[in-house]
Amino acid sequence: MSIIPVPRVAVIVVAAGSGSRLAAGIPKAFVGLDDHTILRHALRGIFEAPPMQVIVVAPAGREGDALTDAEEAAADRRDLVSVVTGGPSRQASVAAGLAVLWGDVEYVLVHDAARALTPPDVFTRVIGALEAGAAGVVPVMPVVDTIRQMEGDTIVGVVDRSSLTAAQTPQGFQRGILESAYAAAEDEYTDDAAVVAAAGHTITTVAGDGVGFKITTRADLDRARGLVRPLRHTSAPLGEPAL
Ligand code: CTP
Ligand code: MG
């Protein structure tokens, strides 16, 4: 018998992409950072956060590997884990996860497995905003680069940075709002907040985290590998150099 009560929160971990920009020859979620995969690292942060139903959306044919990673990361929370097969787009993969939510779940988080190093605090902040009544919540980071507007090859202006923000995951939603927004979505949107905003809901923000970047390119992979290396030999927190 599980000692964990049925959670009110679920997280859909989308890991079904091929990783075409990383071009590692295997699906991105199964690329190693150290002796653990990107997916396993992403799940480590999740299982350090408050208990949630954890739905891993895996590439077709990789469901068994995903379950192995998830059960190892879950330890005594194994009962909270399930694996489903993803679809051809990220949106289709999220929809596959939505289909297996438990009945008691009230809040749904959607997280990119490719954000392997997102700390548990970010999950806690998103859940807190949902408990305070937000329809949808996105963790954000300030935009540090100067963003320029182009026409063809020519720069025609500088965009005011103070009006911009970079969206991360986990993005969280009231369950019914996310389900109905997905049921109504006819286009492909850039992220889940865009699906929910298109259905007319207001999205609020919480602070993201610099180590919650998405591993997209080889340079991102190298950065993530550099960050996990000192972790294994010292107790330095994520992102801080080992002494
Ligand atoms: N994802 C998914 N199902 C898809 C496409 C993407 O579950 N059909 C997931 C990826 O596994 C990833 C997250 O969505 O964790 C963010 O997508 P992205 O970083 O674009 O990953 P890929 O689509 O795999 O990479 P690429 O676009 O370079 O092919
Ligand atoms: Mg993609």
PDB file of C-alpha atoms and ligand atoms in Angstrom:
ATOM      1  CA  MET A   1       0.000   0.000   0.000  1.00  0.00           C
ATOM      2  CA  SER A   2       1.324   3.417  -0.928  1.00  0.00           C
ATOM      3  CA  ILE A   3       1.972   5.869   1.887  1.00  0.00           C
ATOM      4  CA  ILE A   4       1.576   8.773  -0.558  1.00  0.00           C
ATOM      5  CA  PRO A   5      -1.944  10.233  -0.797  1.00  0.00           C
ATOM      6  CA  VAL A   6      -3.427  10.640  -4.305  1.00  0.00           C
ATOM      7  CA  PRO A   7      -1.855  13.889  -5.506  1.00  0.00           C
ATOM      8  CA  ARG A   8      -3.787  16.959  -6.686  1.00  0.00           C
ATOM      9  CA  VAL A   9      -1.004  17.822  -9.122  1.00  0.00           C
ATOM     10  CA  ALA A  10       0.192  15.991 -12.229  1.00  0.00           C
ATOM     11  CA  VAL A  11       3.210  16.693 -14.412  1.00  0.00           C
ATOM     12  CA  ILE A  12       3.341  15.643 -18.058  1.00  0.00           C
ATOM     13  CA  VAL A  13       7.007  15.266 -18.997  1.00  0.00           C
ATOM     14  CA  VAL A  14       7.221  15.479 -22.776  1.00  0.00           C
ATOM     15  CA  ALA A  15      10.190  13.404 -23.931  1.00  0.00           C
ATOM     16  CA  ALA A  16       8.954  12.068 -27.285  1.00  0.00           C
ATOM     17  CA  GLY A  17      10.903  14.359 -29.613  1.00  0.00           C
ATOM     18  CA  SER A  18      13.645  13.129 -31.920  1.00  0.00           C
ATOM     19  CA  GLY A  19      16.116  15.923 -31.146  1.00  0.00           C
ATOM     20  CA  SER A  20      16.806  16.742 -34.784  1.00  0.00           C
ATOM     21  CA  ARG A  21      18.820  19.877 -33.947  1.00  0.00           C
ATOM     22  CA  LEU A  22      20.976  17.997 -31.440  1.00  0.00           C
ATOM     23  CA  ALA A  23      21.450  15.248 -34.028  1.00  0.00           C
ATOM     24  CA  ALA A  24      22.808  12.713 -31.528  1.00  0.00           C
ATOM     25  CA  GLY A  25      21.578   9.703 -33.499  1.00  0.00           C
ATOM     26  CA  ILE A  26      19.166   8.690 -30.718  1.00  0.00           C
ATOM     27  CA  PRO A  27      16.104  10.468 -29.297  1.00  0.00           C
ATOM     28  CA  LYS A  28      17.292  13.504 -27.303  1.00  0.00           C
ATOM     29  CA  ALA A  29      15.779  12.398 -23.956  1.00  0.00           C
ATOM     30  CA  PHE A  30      18.078   9.344 -23.909  1.00  0.00           C
ATOM     31  CA  VAL A  31      21.328  11.201 -24.558  1.00  0.00           C
ATOM     32  CA  GLY A  32      23.628  10.967 -21.509  1.00  0.00           C
ATOM     33  CA  LEU A  33      24.721  13.972 -19.446  1.00  0.00           C
ATOM     34  CA  ASP A  34      26.929  11.801 -17.242  1.00  0.00           C
ATOM     35  CA  ASP A  35      25.963   8.207 -16.577  1.00  0.00           C
ATOM     36  CA  HIS A  36      22.353   9.391 -16.458  1.00  0.00           C
ATOM     37  CA  THR A  37      20.213  10.467 -19.397  1.00  0.00           C
ATOM     38  CA  ILE A  38      18.638  13.882 -19.992  1.00  0.00           C
ATOM     39  CA  LEU A  39      15.272  12.325 -19.063  1.00  0.00           C
ATOM     40  CA  ARG A  40      16.597  10.856 -15.831  1.00  0.00           C
ATOM     41  CA  HIS A  41      18.025  14.230 -14.806  1.00  0.00           C
ATOM     42  CA  ALA A  42      14.738  15.972 -15.613  1.00  0.00           C
ATOM     43  CA  LEU A  43      12.922  13.437 -13.444  1.00  0.00           C
ATOM     44  CA  ARG A  44      15.331  13.901 -10.552  1.00  0.00           C
ATOM     45  CA  GLY A  45      14.171  17.516 -10.155  1.00  0.00           C
ATOM     46  CA  ILE A  46      10.558  16.406 -10.387  1.00  0.00           C
ATOM     47  CA  PHE A  47      10.837  13.770  -7.676  1.00  0.00           C
ATOM     48  CA  GLU A  48      12.487  16.307  -5.357  1.00  0.00           C
ATOM     49  CA  ALA A  49       9.402  18.538  -5.754  1.00  0.00           C
ATOM     50  CA  PRO A  50       6.126  17.824  -3.876  1.00  0.00           C
ATOM     51  CA  PRO A  51       4.461  14.489  -4.883  1.00  0.00           C
ATOM     52  CA  MET A  52       2.727  14.606  -8.265  1.00  0.00           C
ATOM     53  CA  GLN A  53       1.318  12.099 -10.715  1.00  0.00           C
ATOM     54  CA  VAL A  54       4.225  11.810 -13.193  1.00  0.00           C
ATOM     55  CA  ILE A  55       3.349  11.011 -16.802  1.00  0.00           C
ATOM     56  CA  VAL A  56       6.332  10.494 -19.088  1.00  0.00           C
ATOM     57  CA  VAL A  57       5.550  10.824 -22.794  1.00  0.00           C
ATOM     58  CA  ALA A  58       8.099   8.680 -24.638  1.00  0.00           C
ATOM     59  CA  PRO A  59       9.037   8.149 -28.279  1.00  0.00           C
ATOM     60  CA  ALA A  60       7.388   5.077 -29.850  1.00  0.00           C
ATOM     61  CA  GLY A  61       9.540   2.039 -29.111  1.00  0.00           C
ATOM     62  CA  ARG A  62      11.295   3.731 -26.160  1.00  0.00           C
ATOM     63  CA  GLU A  63       8.551   3.323 -23.560  1.00  0.00           C
ATOM     64  CA  GLY A  64      10.475   0.624 -21.671  1.00  0.00           C
ATOM     65  CA  ASP A  65      13.612   2.769 -21.435  1.00  0.00           C
ATOM     66  CA  ALA A  66      11.535   5.705 -20.212  1.00  0.00           C
ATOM     67  CA  LEU A  67       9.905   3.528 -17.535  1.00  0.00           C
ATOM     68  CA  THR A  68      13.309   2.306 -16.338  1.00  0.00           C
ATOM     69  CA  ASP A  69      14.572   5.896 -15.990  1.00  0.00           C
ATOM     70  CA  ALA A  70      11.357   6.999 -14.307  1.00  0.00           C
ATOM     71  CA  GLU A  71      11.234   4.152 -11.791  1.00  0.00           C
ATOM     72  CA  GLU A  72      14.873   4.653 -10.855  1.00  0.00           C
ATOM     73  CA  ALA A  73      14.346   8.376 -10.333  1.00  0.00           C
ATOM     74  CA  ALA A  74      11.050   7.807  -8.473  1.00  0.00           C
ATOM     75  CA  ALA A  75      12.427   5.526  -5.736  1.00  0.00           C
ATOM     76  CA  ASP A  76       9.535   5.226  -3.231  1.00  0.00           C
ATOM     77  CA  ARG A  77       7.214   7.252  -5.471  1.00  0.00           C
ATOM     78  CA  ARG A  78       7.028   4.562  -8.196  1.00  0.00           C
ATOM     79  CA  ASP A  79       3.261   4.271  -7.817  1.00  0.00           C
ATOM     80  CA  LEU A  80       2.956   7.810  -9.190  1.00  0.00           C
ATOM     81  CA  VAL A  81       4.628   7.012 -12.537  1.00  0.00           C
ATOM     82  CA  SER A  82       3.139   6.105 -15.895  1.00  0.00           C
ATOM     83  CA  VAL A  83       4.534   6.128 -19.445  1.00  0.00           C
ATOM     84  CA  VAL A  84       2.583   6.813 -22.632  1.00  0.00           C
ATOM     85  CA  THR A  85       3.613   7.015 -26.288  1.00  0.00           C
ATOM     86  CA  GLY A  86       4.026  10.467 -27.829  1.00  0.00           C
ATOM     87  CA  GLY A  87       2.810  11.892 -31.101  1.00  0.00           C
ATOM     88  CA  PRO A  88       4.297  13.595 -34.153  1.00  0.00           C
ATOM     89  CA  SER A  89       4.254  17.103 -32.598  1.00  0.00           C
ATOM     90  CA  ARG A  90       4.885  18.371 -29.089  1.00  0.00           C
ATOM     91  CA  GLN A  91       1.222  19.338 -28.891  1.00  0.00           C
ATOM     92  CA  ALA A  92       0.161  15.780 -29.799  1.00  0.00           C
ATOM     93  CA  SER A  93       2.517  14.445 -27.131  1.00  0.00           C
ATOM     94  CA  VAL A  94       0.976  16.707 -24.476  1.00  0.00           C
ATOM     95  CA  ALA A  95      -2.489  15.545 -25.568  1.00  0.00           C
ATOM     96  CA  ALA A  96      -1.386  11.903 -25.094  1.00  0.00           C
ATOM     97  CA  GLY A  97      -0.400  12.772 -21.533  1.00  0.00           C
ATOM     98  CA  LEU A  98      -3.660  14.594 -20.826  1.00  0.00           C
ATOM     99  CA  ALA A  99      -5.560  11.418 -21.764  1.00  0.00           C
ATOM    100  CA  VAL A 100      -4.198   9.484 -18.759  1.00  0.00           C
ATOM    101  CA  LEU A 101      -4.618  12.043 -15.949  1.00  0.00           C
ATOM    102  CA  TRP A 102      -6.015  10.583 -12.755  1.00  0.00           C
ATOM    103  CA  GLY A 103      -9.465  11.676 -11.700  1.00  0.00           C
ATOM    104  CA  ASP A 104      -8.431  13.608  -8.580  1.00  0.00           C
ATOM    105  CA  VAL A 105      -5.862  15.792 -10.330  1.00  0.00           C
ATOM    106  CA  GLU A 106      -6.718  19.523 -10.207  1.00  0.00           C
ATOM    107  CA  TYR A 107      -3.530  21.147 -11.513  1.00  0.00           C
ATOM    108  CA  VAL A 108      -1.507  20.019 -14.521  1.00  0.00           C
ATOM    109  CA  LEU A 109       2.100  20.971 -15.209  1.00  0.00           C
ATOM    110  CA  VAL A 110       3.719  20.385 -18.597  1.00  0.00           C
ATOM    111  CA  HIS A 111       7.499  20.114 -18.617  1.00  0.00           C
ATOM    112  CA  ASP A 112      10.080  19.618 -21.365  1.00  0.00           C
ATOM    113  CA  ALA A 113      12.365  16.672 -20.590  1.00  0.00           C
ATOM    114  CA  ALA A 114      14.953  18.653 -22.552  1.00  0.00           C
ATOM    115  CA  ARG A 115      15.099  21.109 -19.590  1.00  0.00           C
ATOM    116  CA  ALA A 116      17.054  18.493 -17.692  1.00  0.00           C
ATOM    117  CA  LEU A 117      18.361  20.709 -14.880  1.00  0.00           C
ATOM    118  CA  THR A 118      15.231  22.653 -13.832  1.00  0.00           C
ATOM    119  CA  PRO A 119      15.364  22.811 -10.008  1.00  0.00           C
ATOM    120  CA  PRO A 120      12.439  21.628  -7.812  1.00  0.00           C
ATOM    121  CA  ASP A 121      11.858  25.207  -6.606  1.00  0.00           C
ATOM    122  CA  VAL A 122      10.475  26.175 -10.009  1.00  0.00           C
ATOM    123  CA  PHE A 123       7.849  23.408  -9.755  1.00  0.00           C
ATOM    124  CA  THR A 124       6.972  24.599  -6.258  1.00  0.00           C
ATOM    125  CA  ARG A 125       6.523  28.207  -7.440  1.00  0.00           C
ATOM    126  CA  VAL A 126       4.270  27.167 -10.336  1.00  0.00           C
ATOM    127  CA  ILE A 127       2.118  24.981  -8.065  1.00  0.00           C
ATOM    128  CA  GLY A 128       1.872  27.840  -5.547  1.00  0.00           C
ATOM    129  CA  ALA A 129       0.523  30.224  -8.192  1.00  0.00           C
ATOM    130  CA  LEU A 130      -2.082  27.636  -9.279  1.00  0.00           C
ATOM    131  CA  GLU A 131      -3.163  27.108  -5.668  1.00  0.00           C
ATOM    132  CA  ALA A 132      -3.561  30.892  -5.421  1.00  0.00           C
ATOM    133  CA  GLY A 133      -6.051  30.677  -8.306  1.00  0.00           C
ATOM    134  CA  ALA A 134      -4.072  31.380 -11.491  1.00  0.00           C
ATOM    135  CA  ALA A 135      -5.555  29.881 -14.678  1.00  0.00           C
ATOM    136  CA  GLY A 136      -2.134  29.410 -16.212  1.00  0.00           C
ATOM    137  CA  VAL A 137       1.429  30.023 -15.000  1.00  0.00           C
ATOM    138  CA  VAL A 138       4.710  30.304 -16.880  1.00  0.00           C
ATOM    139  CA  PRO A 139       8.201  30.490 -15.336  1.00  0.00           C
ATOM    140  CA  VAL A 140      10.078  33.312 -17.033  1.00  0.00           C
ATOM    141  CA  MET A 141      13.579  34.704 -17.336  1.00  0.00           C
ATOM    142  CA  PRO A 142      14.564  38.245 -18.273  1.00  0.00           C
ATOM    143  CA  VAL A 143      15.819  38.629 -21.824  1.00  0.00           C
ATOM    144  CA  VAL A 144      19.492  39.601 -21.585  1.00  0.00           C
ATOM    145  CA  ASP A 145      20.401  39.946 -25.247  1.00  0.00           C
ATOM    146  CA  THR A 146      19.621  43.050 -27.238  1.00  0.00           C
ATOM    147  CA  ILE A 147      16.877  42.021 -29.638  1.00  0.00           C
ATOM    148  CA  ARG A 148      16.820  43.694 -33.033  1.00  0.00           C
ATOM    149  CA  GLN A 149      14.067  43.764 -35.564  1.00  0.00           C
ATOM    150  CA  MET A 150      15.028  42.836 -39.132  1.00  0.00           C
ATOM    151  CA  GLU A 151      13.550  43.275 -42.570  1.00  0.00           C
ATOM    152  CA  GLY A 152      15.381  40.997 -44.955  1.00  0.00           C
ATOM    153  CA  ASP A 153      19.042  41.362 -44.017  1.00  0.00           C
ATOM    154  CA  THR A 154      18.670  44.871 -42.625  1.00  0.00           C
ATOM    155  CA  ILE A 155      18.225  45.879 -38.991  1.00  0.00           C
ATOM    156  CA  VAL A 156      15.289  48.266 -38.770  1.00  0.00           C
ATOM    157  CA  GLY A 157      14.987  48.700 -35.028  1.00  0.00           C
ATOM    158  CA  VAL A 158      15.797  47.607 -31.492  1.00  0.00           C
ATOM    159  CA  VAL A 159      13.005  45.995 -29.481  1.00  0.00           C
ATOM    160  CA  ASP A 160      12.573  47.296 -25.930  1.00  0.00           C
ATOM    161  CA  ARG A 161      13.871  44.472 -23.733  1.00  0.00           C
ATOM    162  CA  SER A 162      11.755  45.490 -20.746  1.00  0.00           C
ATOM    163  CA  SER A 163       8.626  44.334 -22.585  1.00  0.00           C
ATOM    164  CA  LEU A 164      10.088  40.894 -23.367  1.00  0.00           C
ATOM    165  CA  THR A 165      10.458  37.743 -21.337  1.00  0.00           C
ATOM    166  CA  ALA A 166      11.740  34.245 -22.095  1.00  0.00           C
ATOM    167  CA  ALA A 167       9.257  31.465 -21.258  1.00  0.00           C
ATOM    168  CA  GLN A 168      10.427  28.211 -19.660  1.00  0.00           C
ATOM    169  CA  THR A 169       8.668  25.084 -18.390  1.00  0.00           C
ATOM    170  CA  PRO A 170       7.079  23.655 -16.246  1.00  0.00           C
ATOM    171  CA  GLN A 171       4.016  25.621 -17.316  1.00  0.00           C
ATOM    172  CA  GLY A 172       1.044  24.961 -15.029  1.00  0.00           C
ATOM    173  CA  PHE A 173      -2.705  25.154 -15.550  1.00  0.00           C
ATOM    174  CA  GLN A 174      -6.021  24.502 -13.892  1.00  0.00           C
ATOM    175  CA  ARG A 175      -6.839  21.061 -15.254  1.00  0.00           C
ATOM    176  CA  GLY A 176     -10.209  21.864 -16.832  1.00  0.00           C
ATOM    177  CA  ILE A 177      -8.840  24.973 -18.544  1.00  0.00           C
ATOM    178  CA  LEU A 178      -5.921  23.063 -20.104  1.00  0.00           C
ATOM    179  CA  GLU A 179      -8.149  20.178 -21.205  1.00  0.00           C
ATOM    180  CA  SER A 180     -10.712  22.412 -22.873  1.00  0.00           C
ATOM    181  CA  ALA A 181      -8.033  24.608 -24.502  1.00  0.00           C
ATOM    182  CA  TYR A 182      -6.393  21.501 -25.986  1.00  0.00           C
ATOM    183  CA  ALA A 183      -9.741  20.153 -27.153  1.00  0.00           C
ATOM    184  CA  ALA A 184     -10.415  23.473 -28.917  1.00  0.00           C
ATOM    185  CA  ALA A 185      -6.911  24.009 -30.412  1.00  0.00           C
ATOM    186  CA  GLU A 186      -6.899  23.856 -34.199  1.00  0.00           C
ATOM    187  CA  ASP A 187      -3.412  25.246 -34.844  1.00  0.00           C
ATOM    188  CA  GLU A 188       0.059  24.305 -33.620  1.00  0.00           C
ATOM    189  CA  TYR A 189       1.145  26.722 -30.887  1.00  0.00           C
ATOM    190  CA  THR A 190       4.644  27.441 -29.599  1.00  0.00           C
ATOM    191  CA  ASP A 191       3.880  26.293 -26.065  1.00  0.00           C
ATOM    192  CA  ASP A 192       1.057  25.292 -23.742  1.00  0.00           C
ATOM    193  CA  ALA A 193       0.555  28.822 -22.439  1.00  0.00           C
ATOM    194  CA  ALA A 194      -0.107  29.909 -26.023  1.00  0.00           C
ATOM    195  CA  VAL A 195      -2.762  27.180 -26.386  1.00  0.00           C
ATOM    196  CA  VAL A 196      -4.467  28.365 -23.193  1.00  0.00           C
ATOM    197  CA  ALA A 197      -4.104  32.081 -24.055  1.00  0.00           C
ATOM    198  CA  ALA A 198      -5.706  31.380 -27.458  1.00  0.00           C
ATOM    199  CA  ALA A 199      -8.707  30.006 -25.537  1.00  0.00           C
ATOM    200  CA  GLY A 200      -9.030  33.416 -23.845  1.00  0.00           C
ATOM    201  CA  HIS A 201      -7.371  32.835 -20.462  1.00  0.00           C
ATOM    202  CA  THR A 202      -4.864  35.075 -18.666  1.00  0.00           C
ATOM    203  CA  ILE A 203      -1.386  33.659 -18.077  1.00  0.00           C
ATOM    204  CA  THR A 204       0.595  34.793 -15.050  1.00  0.00           C
ATOM    205  CA  THR A 205       4.324  34.405 -14.408  1.00  0.00           C
ATOM    206  CA  VAL A 206       6.706  33.221 -11.691  1.00  0.00           C
ATOM    207  CA  ALA A 207      10.494  33.394 -11.651  1.00  0.00           C
ATOM    208  CA  GLY A 208      12.216  30.757 -13.764  1.00  0.00           C
ATOM    209  CA  ASP A 209      15.816  29.652 -13.211  1.00  0.00           C
ATOM    210  CA  GLY A 210      18.947  30.066 -15.291  1.00  0.00           C
ATOM    211  CA  VAL A 211      19.691  26.345 -15.216  1.00  0.00           C
ATOM    212  CA  GLY A 212      16.224  25.597 -16.588  1.00  0.00           C
ATOM    213  CA  PHE A 213      17.467  26.197 -20.132  1.00  0.00           C
ATOM    214  CA  LYS A 214      16.370  23.796 -22.872  1.00  0.00           C
ATOM    215  CA  ILE A 215      18.976  21.477 -24.328  1.00  0.00           C
ATOM    216  CA  THR A 216      18.483  22.106 -28.029  1.00  0.00           C
ATOM    217  CA  THR A 217      21.924  22.239 -29.634  1.00  0.00           C
ATOM    218  CA  ARG A 218      25.317  20.625 -29.086  1.00  0.00           C
ATOM    219  CA  ALA A 219      26.456  23.761 -27.233  1.00  0.00           C
ATOM    220  CA  ASP A 220      23.509  23.412 -24.812  1.00  0.00           C
ATOM    221  CA  LEU A 221      24.431  19.754 -24.255  1.00  0.00           C
ATOM    222  CA  ASP A 222      28.029  20.690 -23.472  1.00  0.00           C
ATOM    223  CA  ARG A 223      26.817  23.362 -21.022  1.00  0.00           C
ATOM    224  CA  ALA A 224      24.526  20.870 -19.249  1.00  0.00           C
ATOM    225  CA  ARG A 225      27.330  18.299 -19.056  1.00  0.00           C
ATOM    226  CA  GLY A 226      29.607  20.936 -17.542  1.00  0.00           C
ATOM    227  CA  LEU A 227      27.003  21.733 -14.893  1.00  0.00           C
ATOM    228  CA  VAL A 228      26.361  18.148 -13.779  1.00  0.00           C
ATOM    229  CA  ARG A 229      30.035  17.206 -13.601  1.00  0.00           C
ATOM    230  CA  PRO A 230      30.952  19.160 -10.426  1.00  0.00           C
ATOM    231  CA  LEU A 231      27.680  18.093  -8.838  1.00  0.00           C
ATOM    232  CA  ARG A 232      28.830  14.502  -8.680  1.00  0.00           C
ATOM    233  CA  HIS A 233      31.971  15.279  -6.672  1.00  0.00           C
ATOM    234  CA  THR A 234      30.916  18.079  -4.345  1.00  0.00           C
ATOM    235  CA  SER A 235      27.793  19.309  -2.643  1.00  0.00           C
ATOM    236  CA  ALA A 236      27.830  22.553  -4.675  1.00  0.00           C
ATOM    237  CA  PRO A 237      24.322  23.598  -5.694  1.00  0.00           C
ATOM    238  CA  LEU A 238      23.417  23.420  -9.373  1.00  0.00           C
ATOM    239  CA  GLY A 239      25.022  26.103 -11.423  1.00  0.00           C
ATOM    240  CA  GLU A 240      27.668  27.103  -8.877  1.00  0.00           C
ATOM    241  CA  PRO A 241      31.266  26.179  -9.571  1.00  0.00           C
ATOM    242  CA  ALA A 242      32.825  23.476  -7.424  1.00  0.00           C
ATOM    243  CA  LEU A 243      35.326  24.847  -4.939  1.00  0.00           C
TER     244      LEU A 243
HETATM  245  N1  CTP B   1       8.534  16.673 -27.764  1.00  0.00           N
HETATM  246  C1  CTP B   1       7.633  15.619 -27.677  1.00  0.00           C
HETATM  247  N2  CTP B   1       7.012  15.150 -28.805  1.00  0.00           N
HETATM  248  C2  CTP B   1       7.298  15.691 -30.004  1.00  0.00           C
HETATM  249  C3  CTP B   1       8.203  16.769 -30.113  1.00  0.00           C
HETATM  250  C4  CTP B   1       8.813  17.255 -28.955  1.00  0.00           C
HETATM  251  O1  CTP B   1       7.384  15.106 -26.579  1.00  0.00           O
HETATM  252  N3  CTP B   1       6.692  15.178 -31.084  1.00  0.00           N
HETATM  253  C5  CTP B   1       9.232  17.125 -26.548  1.00  0.00           C
HETATM  254  C6  CTP B   1      10.744  16.908 -26.644  1.00  0.00           C
HETATM  255  O2  CTP B   1      11.062  15.566 -26.297  1.00  0.00           O
HETATM  256  C7  CTP B   1      11.302  17.952 -25.700  1.00  0.00           C
HETATM  257  C8  CTP B   1      10.219  19.032 -25.675  1.00  0.00           C
HETATM  258  O3  CTP B   1       9.080  18.508 -26.356  1.00  0.00           O
HETATM  259  O4  CTP B   1      11.505  17.462 -24.383  1.00  0.00           O
HETATM  260  C9  CTP B   1      10.717  20.316 -26.334  1.00  0.00           C
HETATM  261  O5  CTP B   1      10.931  20.086 -27.725  1.00  0.00           O
HETATM  262  P1  CTP B   1      12.320  20.278 -28.497  1.00  0.00           P
HETATM  263  O6  CTP B   1      13.354  20.820 -27.607  1.00  0.00           O
HETATM  264  O7  CTP B   1      11.999  20.964 -29.780  1.00  0.00           O
HETATM  265  O8  CTP B   1      12.745  18.749 -28.756  1.00  0.00           O
HETATM  266  P2  CTP B   1      12.751  17.971 -30.133  1.00  0.00           P
HETATM  267  O9  CTP B   1      11.510  18.261 -30.891  1.00  0.00           O
HETATM  268  O10 CTP B   1      13.061  16.561 -29.809  1.00  0.00           O
HETATM  269  O11 CTP B   1      14.021  18.638 -30.847  1.00  0.00           O
HETATM  270  P3  CTP B   1      14.104  19.209 -32.354  1.00  0.00           P
HETATM  271  O12 CTP B   1      13.025  20.263 -32.470  1.00  0.00           O
HETATM  272  O13 CTP B   1      15.497  19.744 -32.465  1.00  0.00           O
HETATM  273  O14 CTP B   1      13.848  18.026 -33.262  1.00  0.00           O
HETATM  274 MG    MG B   2      11.049  20.263 -31.579  1.00  0.00          MG
END
